[in-house]
């Protein structure tokens, strides 16, 4: 029997975590050392913890990422962090275009695309998020919204580069609600077709992660779906005891 395809399981800590929580990342890496996983595992802590987490996890299987970056390498952008800064701090990944950035910081598709360019320039692997709101889903616009976000947020320079796309329905984030398995599969198939048409070979192979209320109890079913190449996990990634079963479910 062929080995199951490796999945990419990424934790997004959002604005959670002080120094003490680095121990959760260390516990995760320790457990994975004892039970080597075929899957790629990443953690994206707040910017203040990236460097310390990267030091703590150096030499382990767990990759570290940022949650956003600016489109410029440096400059008068108070409060922002550049891709180069994340890279120097030890990150290898960066989440871009998360719906919380799009909603609370008014990020447009064009800005997300500029951030993707910045990430690639700095040598970070972007994880680009798309997803519809509840109103958009109810109006039957899910596929059109996601197609539009892909067209606008994925620059052609991604061609030939390592990246991941995350489908995160806004209404499923932090709510305990998820689309049905059929609905997830439908959107992932559409995303695959759109990425292939736009980016060729890289669009055909980049993993498409599902995000939105992924928990130990639903992870196996979601990760078994066609075109689901992993998960982007919020709340359930904060504790190693919750995140580990999701990694194992891959
Ligand atoms: P939850 O897993 O808490 O629903 O968050 C999902 C998410 O936004 C990950 O980026």
Short mmCIF file of C-alpha atoms and ligand atoms in Angstrom, two decimals:
data_model
loop_
_atom_site.label_atom_id
_atom_site.label_comp_id
_atom_site.label_asym_id
_atom_site.label_seq_id
_atom_site.Cartn_x
_atom_site.Cartn_y
_atom_site.Cartn_z
CA UNK A 1 0.00 0.00 0.00
CA UNK A 2 1.41 3.45 -0.84
CA UNK A 3 2.31 5.60 2.18
CA UNK A 4 -0.38 8.19 2.96
CA UNK A 5 0.44 11.64 1.59
CA UNK A 6 2.17 13.89 4.08
CA UNK A 7 -0.05 16.59 5.50
CA UNK A 8 0.89 20.09 6.60
CA UNK A 9 -0.55 20.88 10.02
CA UNK A 10 -0.05 24.45 11.19
CA UNK A 11 -1.04 26.10 14.46
CA UNK A 12 -1.99 29.79 14.45
CA UNK A 13 -1.70 31.12 18.00
CA UNK A 14 -3.17 34.49 16.99
CA UNK A 15 -2.73 37.05 19.83
CA UNK A 16 -2.16 34.40 22.47
CA UNK A 17 0.99 33.37 24.26
CA UNK A 18 3.54 34.74 26.71
CA UNK A 19 6.97 33.28 27.43
CA UNK A 20 5.50 30.54 29.61
CA UNK A 21 3.63 29.07 26.64
CA UNK A 22 6.87 28.25 24.82
CA UNK A 23 6.74 25.11 26.95
CA UNK A 24 3.68 23.98 24.95
CA UNK A 25 5.69 24.21 21.74
CA UNK A 26 8.55 22.31 23.37
CA UNK A 27 6.16 19.60 24.59
CA UNK A 28 4.79 19.22 21.07
CA UNK A 29 8.27 18.88 19.58
CA UNK A 30 9.28 16.39 22.29
CA UNK A 31 6.30 14.15 21.60
CA UNK A 32 6.94 14.23 17.87
CA UNK A 33 10.56 13.25 18.48
CA UNK A 34 9.34 10.08 20.18
CA UNK A 35 6.82 9.25 17.44
CA UNK A 36 8.19 10.56 14.16
CA UNK A 37 5.36 11.88 12.01
CA UNK A 38 5.33 11.86 8.21
CA UNK A 39 3.57 15.21 8.37
CA UNK A 40 4.99 18.72 8.35
CA UNK A 41 4.11 20.61 11.50
CA UNK A 42 4.33 24.36 12.05
CA UNK A 43 3.50 26.83 14.81
CA UNK A 44 2.88 30.53 14.24
CA UNK A 45 3.12 32.37 17.57
CA UNK A 46 2.75 36.14 18.02
CA UNK A 47 5.73 38.10 16.67
CA UNK A 48 7.15 38.60 20.18
CA UNK A 49 7.66 34.85 20.57
CA UNK A 50 8.96 33.96 17.10
CA UNK A 51 12.64 34.23 17.96
CA UNK A 52 12.43 32.42 21.29
CA UNK A 53 10.23 29.68 19.88
CA UNK A 54 12.53 29.23 16.88
CA UNK A 55 15.52 28.88 19.22
CA UNK A 56 13.67 26.41 21.41
CA UNK A 57 12.55 24.32 18.43
CA UNK A 58 15.83 24.46 16.50
CA UNK A 59 16.75 20.95 15.40
CA UNK A 60 13.21 19.62 15.93
CA UNK A 61 10.61 18.77 13.29
CA UNK A 62 8.40 21.74 14.18
CA UNK A 63 8.69 24.79 11.92
CA UNK A 64 8.01 28.32 13.13
CA UNK A 65 6.16 31.09 11.33
CA UNK A 66 4.83 34.61 11.65
CA UNK A 67 1.16 35.59 11.34
CA UNK A 68 1.60 38.59 9.02
CA UNK A 69 4.32 40.71 7.46
CA UNK A 70 4.58 44.09 5.76
CA UNK A 71 5.08 44.33 2.01
CA UNK A 72 8.27 46.39 2.41
CA UNK A 73 11.60 45.22 3.80
CA UNK A 74 11.97 48.27 6.10
CA UNK A 75 10.70 51.82 6.49
CA UNK A 76 8.42 54.17 8.41
CA UNK A 77 5.63 51.70 9.18
CA UNK A 78 5.10 51.95 12.92
CA UNK A 79 4.02 48.70 14.49
CA UNK A 80 4.68 46.54 11.45
CA UNK A 81 7.11 43.65 11.04
CA UNK A 82 8.84 42.81 7.76
CA UNK A 83 9.35 39.39 6.23
CA UNK A 84 13.11 39.89 6.56
CA UNK A 85 12.69 40.47 10.32
CA UNK A 86 10.67 37.30 10.72
CA UNK A 87 13.23 35.36 8.71
CA UNK A 88 16.09 36.69 10.84
CA UNK A 89 14.15 35.78 13.98
CA UNK A 90 14.09 32.16 12.79
CA UNK A 91 10.75 31.87 11.00
CA UNK A 92 10.43 29.80 7.84
CA UNK A 93 6.67 30.31 7.34
CA UNK A 94 4.27 33.25 7.38
CA UNK A 95 0.46 33.30 7.38
CA UNK A 96 -0.84 36.03 5.05
CA UNK A 97 -4.30 37.39 4.33
CA UNK A 98 -5.94 35.78 7.35
CA UNK A 99 -9.59 36.85 7.54
CA UNK A 100 -8.89 38.60 10.85
CA UNK A 101 -6.29 40.75 9.03
CA UNK A 102 -8.67 41.31 6.13
CA UNK A 103 -11.54 42.27 8.49
CA UNK A 104 -9.80 44.22 11.28
CA UNK A 105 -6.98 45.78 9.24
CA UNK A 106 -8.86 46.18 5.96
CA UNK A 107 -6.30 44.16 4.03
CA UNK A 108 -7.17 43.95 0.35
CA UNK A 109 -6.26 41.17 -2.06
CA UNK A 110 -3.65 43.49 -3.62
CA UNK A 111 -2.02 44.10 -0.24
CA UNK A 112 -2.00 40.39 0.48
CA UNK A 113 -0.33 39.79 -2.91
CA UNK A 114 2.34 42.40 -2.04
CA UNK A 115 2.95 40.65 1.27
CA UNK A 116 3.30 37.33 -0.54
CA UNK A 117 5.95 38.93 -2.77
CA UNK A 118 7.73 40.20 0.35
CA UNK A 119 7.65 36.78 1.96
CA UNK A 120 9.12 35.13 -1.14
CA UNK A 121 11.83 37.82 -1.36
CA UNK A 122 12.83 37.06 2.24
CA UNK A 123 12.77 33.29 1.76
CA UNK A 124 9.64 32.62 3.81
CA UNK A 125 7.01 30.11 2.72
CA UNK A 126 3.65 31.90 2.65
CA UNK A 127 0.40 30.33 3.82
CA UNK A 128 -2.24 32.42 2.06
CA UNK A 129 -5.75 32.46 3.52
CA UNK A 130 -9.06 32.78 1.70
CA UNK A 131 -12.65 32.19 2.77
CA UNK A 132 -16.20 33.47 2.63
CA UNK A 133 -18.36 35.13 5.28
CA UNK A 134 -21.65 33.60 6.41
CA UNK A 135 -23.65 36.11 4.36
CA UNK A 136 -21.62 35.23 1.29
CA UNK A 137 -22.19 31.52 1.83
CA UNK A 138 -25.92 32.03 2.38
CA UNK A 139 -26.06 34.02 -0.85
CA UNK A 140 -24.45 31.13 -2.76
CA UNK A 141 -21.32 33.17 -3.45
CA UNK A 142 -18.71 30.97 -1.76
CA UNK A 143 -16.96 29.70 -4.88
CA UNK A 144 -16.98 33.11 -6.58
CA UNK A 145 -15.55 34.81 -3.46
CA UNK A 146 -12.80 32.26 -3.07
CA UNK A 147 -11.95 32.39 -6.78
CA UNK A 148 -11.73 36.18 -6.58
CA UNK A 149 -9.46 36.08 -3.53
CA UNK A 150 -7.18 33.58 -5.25
CA UNK A 151 -7.03 35.68 -8.42
CA UNK A 152 -6.17 38.80 -6.40
CA UNK A 153 -3.97 37.47 -3.59
CA UNK A 154 -1.70 34.98 -5.40
CA UNK A 155 0.94 36.77 -7.51
CA UNK A 156 2.35 34.97 -10.55
CA UNK A 157 5.77 34.96 -8.81
CA UNK A 158 4.46 32.07 -6.68
CA UNK A 159 4.99 29.87 -9.70
CA UNK A 160 7.84 27.49 -8.91
CA UNK A 161 7.87 28.48 -5.21
CA UNK A 162 6.84 26.57 -2.09
CA UNK A 163 3.63 27.89 -0.59
CA UNK A 164 0.35 26.72 0.90
CA UNK A 165 -3.20 27.98 0.59
CA UNK A 166 -5.61 27.86 3.54
CA UNK A 167 -9.36 27.76 3.05
CA UNK A 168 -10.90 29.22 6.18
CA UNK A 169 -14.62 30.00 6.04
CA UNK A 170 -14.91 33.11 8.22
CA UNK A 171 -18.04 31.81 9.94
CA UNK A 172 -16.26 28.60 10.98
CA UNK A 173 -13.40 30.36 12.76
CA UNK A 174 -13.60 30.07 16.54
CA UNK A 175 -17.31 29.20 16.40
CA UNK A 176 -17.30 25.41 16.66
CA UNK A 177 -19.18 25.37 13.34
CA UNK A 178 -17.73 23.73 10.25
CA UNK A 179 -19.00 23.24 6.71
CA UNK A 180 -20.10 19.69 5.88
CA UNK A 181 -17.38 17.39 4.58
CA UNK A 182 -18.96 17.65 1.11
CA UNK A 183 -18.86 21.44 1.28
CA UNK A 184 -15.19 21.44 2.29
CA UNK A 185 -14.35 19.07 -0.55
CA UNK A 186 -16.30 21.15 -3.06
CA UNK A 187 -14.40 24.34 -2.18
CA UNK A 188 -11.02 22.60 -2.09
CA UNK A 189 -11.60 21.14 -5.57
CA UNK A 190 -12.50 24.59 -6.85
CA UNK A 191 -9.39 26.08 -5.22
CA UNK A 192 -7.21 23.41 -6.82
CA UNK A 193 -8.65 24.15 -10.26
CA UNK A 194 -8.19 27.91 -9.81
CA UNK A 195 -4.60 27.57 -8.55
CA UNK A 196 -3.69 25.19 -11.38
CA UNK A 197 -5.11 27.55 -14.00
CA UNK A 198 -3.29 30.49 -12.44
CA UNK A 199 0.08 29.01 -11.48
CA UNK A 200 0.54 25.78 -13.41
CA UNK A 201 2.60 23.06 -11.73
CA UNK A 202 3.01 24.87 -8.38
CA UNK A 203 -0.72 25.47 -8.28
CA UNK A 204 -1.29 21.78 -8.91
CA UNK A 205 0.87 20.63 -5.99
CA UNK A 206 0.77 23.31 -3.26
CA UNK A 207 -1.06 21.95 -0.21
CA UNK A 208 -4.54 23.31 0.46
CA UNK A 209 -5.17 23.46 4.20
CA UNK A 210 -8.60 23.62 5.80
CA UNK A 211 -9.05 25.95 8.78
CA UNK A 212 -12.00 26.79 11.01
CA UNK A 213 -12.88 24.92 14.23
CA UNK A 214 -10.55 21.99 13.54
CA UNK A 215 -10.46 19.89 16.69
CA UNK A 216 -9.18 16.47 17.71
CA UNK A 217 -12.73 15.16 17.20
CA UNK A 218 -13.15 16.24 13.56
CA UNK A 219 -9.57 16.36 12.28
CA UNK A 220 -9.35 12.81 10.90
CA UNK A 221 -12.55 13.16 8.82
CA UNK A 222 -11.49 16.54 7.42
CA UNK A 223 -7.91 15.50 6.69
CA UNK A 224 -9.09 12.42 4.78
CA UNK A 225 -10.95 14.53 2.19
CA UNK A 226 -9.77 14.89 -1.39
CA UNK A 227 -7.60 17.97 -1.88
CA UNK A 228 -7.30 18.62 1.86
CA UNK A 229 -3.53 18.73 2.33
CA UNK A 230 -3.50 19.78 5.94
CA UNK A 231 -5.06 22.04 8.54
CA UNK A 232 -4.63 25.55 9.89
CA UNK A 233 -5.64 25.34 13.53
CA UNK A 234 -6.38 28.22 15.88
CA UNK A 235 -7.69 27.55 19.40
CA UNK A 236 -6.81 23.85 19.42
CA UNK A 237 -3.15 24.58 18.63
CA UNK A 238 -2.45 26.43 21.89
CA UNK A 239 -2.01 23.30 24.01
CA UNK A 240 0.19 20.41 22.96
CA UNK A 241 -2.41 17.98 24.35
CA UNK A 242 -5.03 19.32 21.90
CA UNK A 243 -2.74 19.88 18.93
CA UNK A 244 -0.97 16.50 19.05
CA UNK A 245 -4.09 14.43 18.32
CA UNK A 246 -4.74 16.67 15.30
CA UNK A 247 -1.21 16.11 14.03
CA UNK A 248 -1.66 12.38 14.62
CA UNK A 249 -4.99 12.46 12.75
CA UNK A 250 -3.15 13.57 9.62
P1 LIG B 1 -10.03 28.14 15.12
O1 LIG B 1 -9.33 26.83 14.91
O2 LIG B 1 -9.87 28.66 16.52
O3 LIG B 1 -11.44 28.10 14.63
O4 LIG B 1 -9.26 29.22 14.21
C1 LIG B 1 -9.02 28.93 12.88
C2 LIG B 1 -8.09 29.94 12.33
O5 LIG B 1 -8.44 31.09 12.14
C3 LIG B 1 -6.71 29.52 12.05
O6 LIG B 1 -6.02 30.47 11.32
#
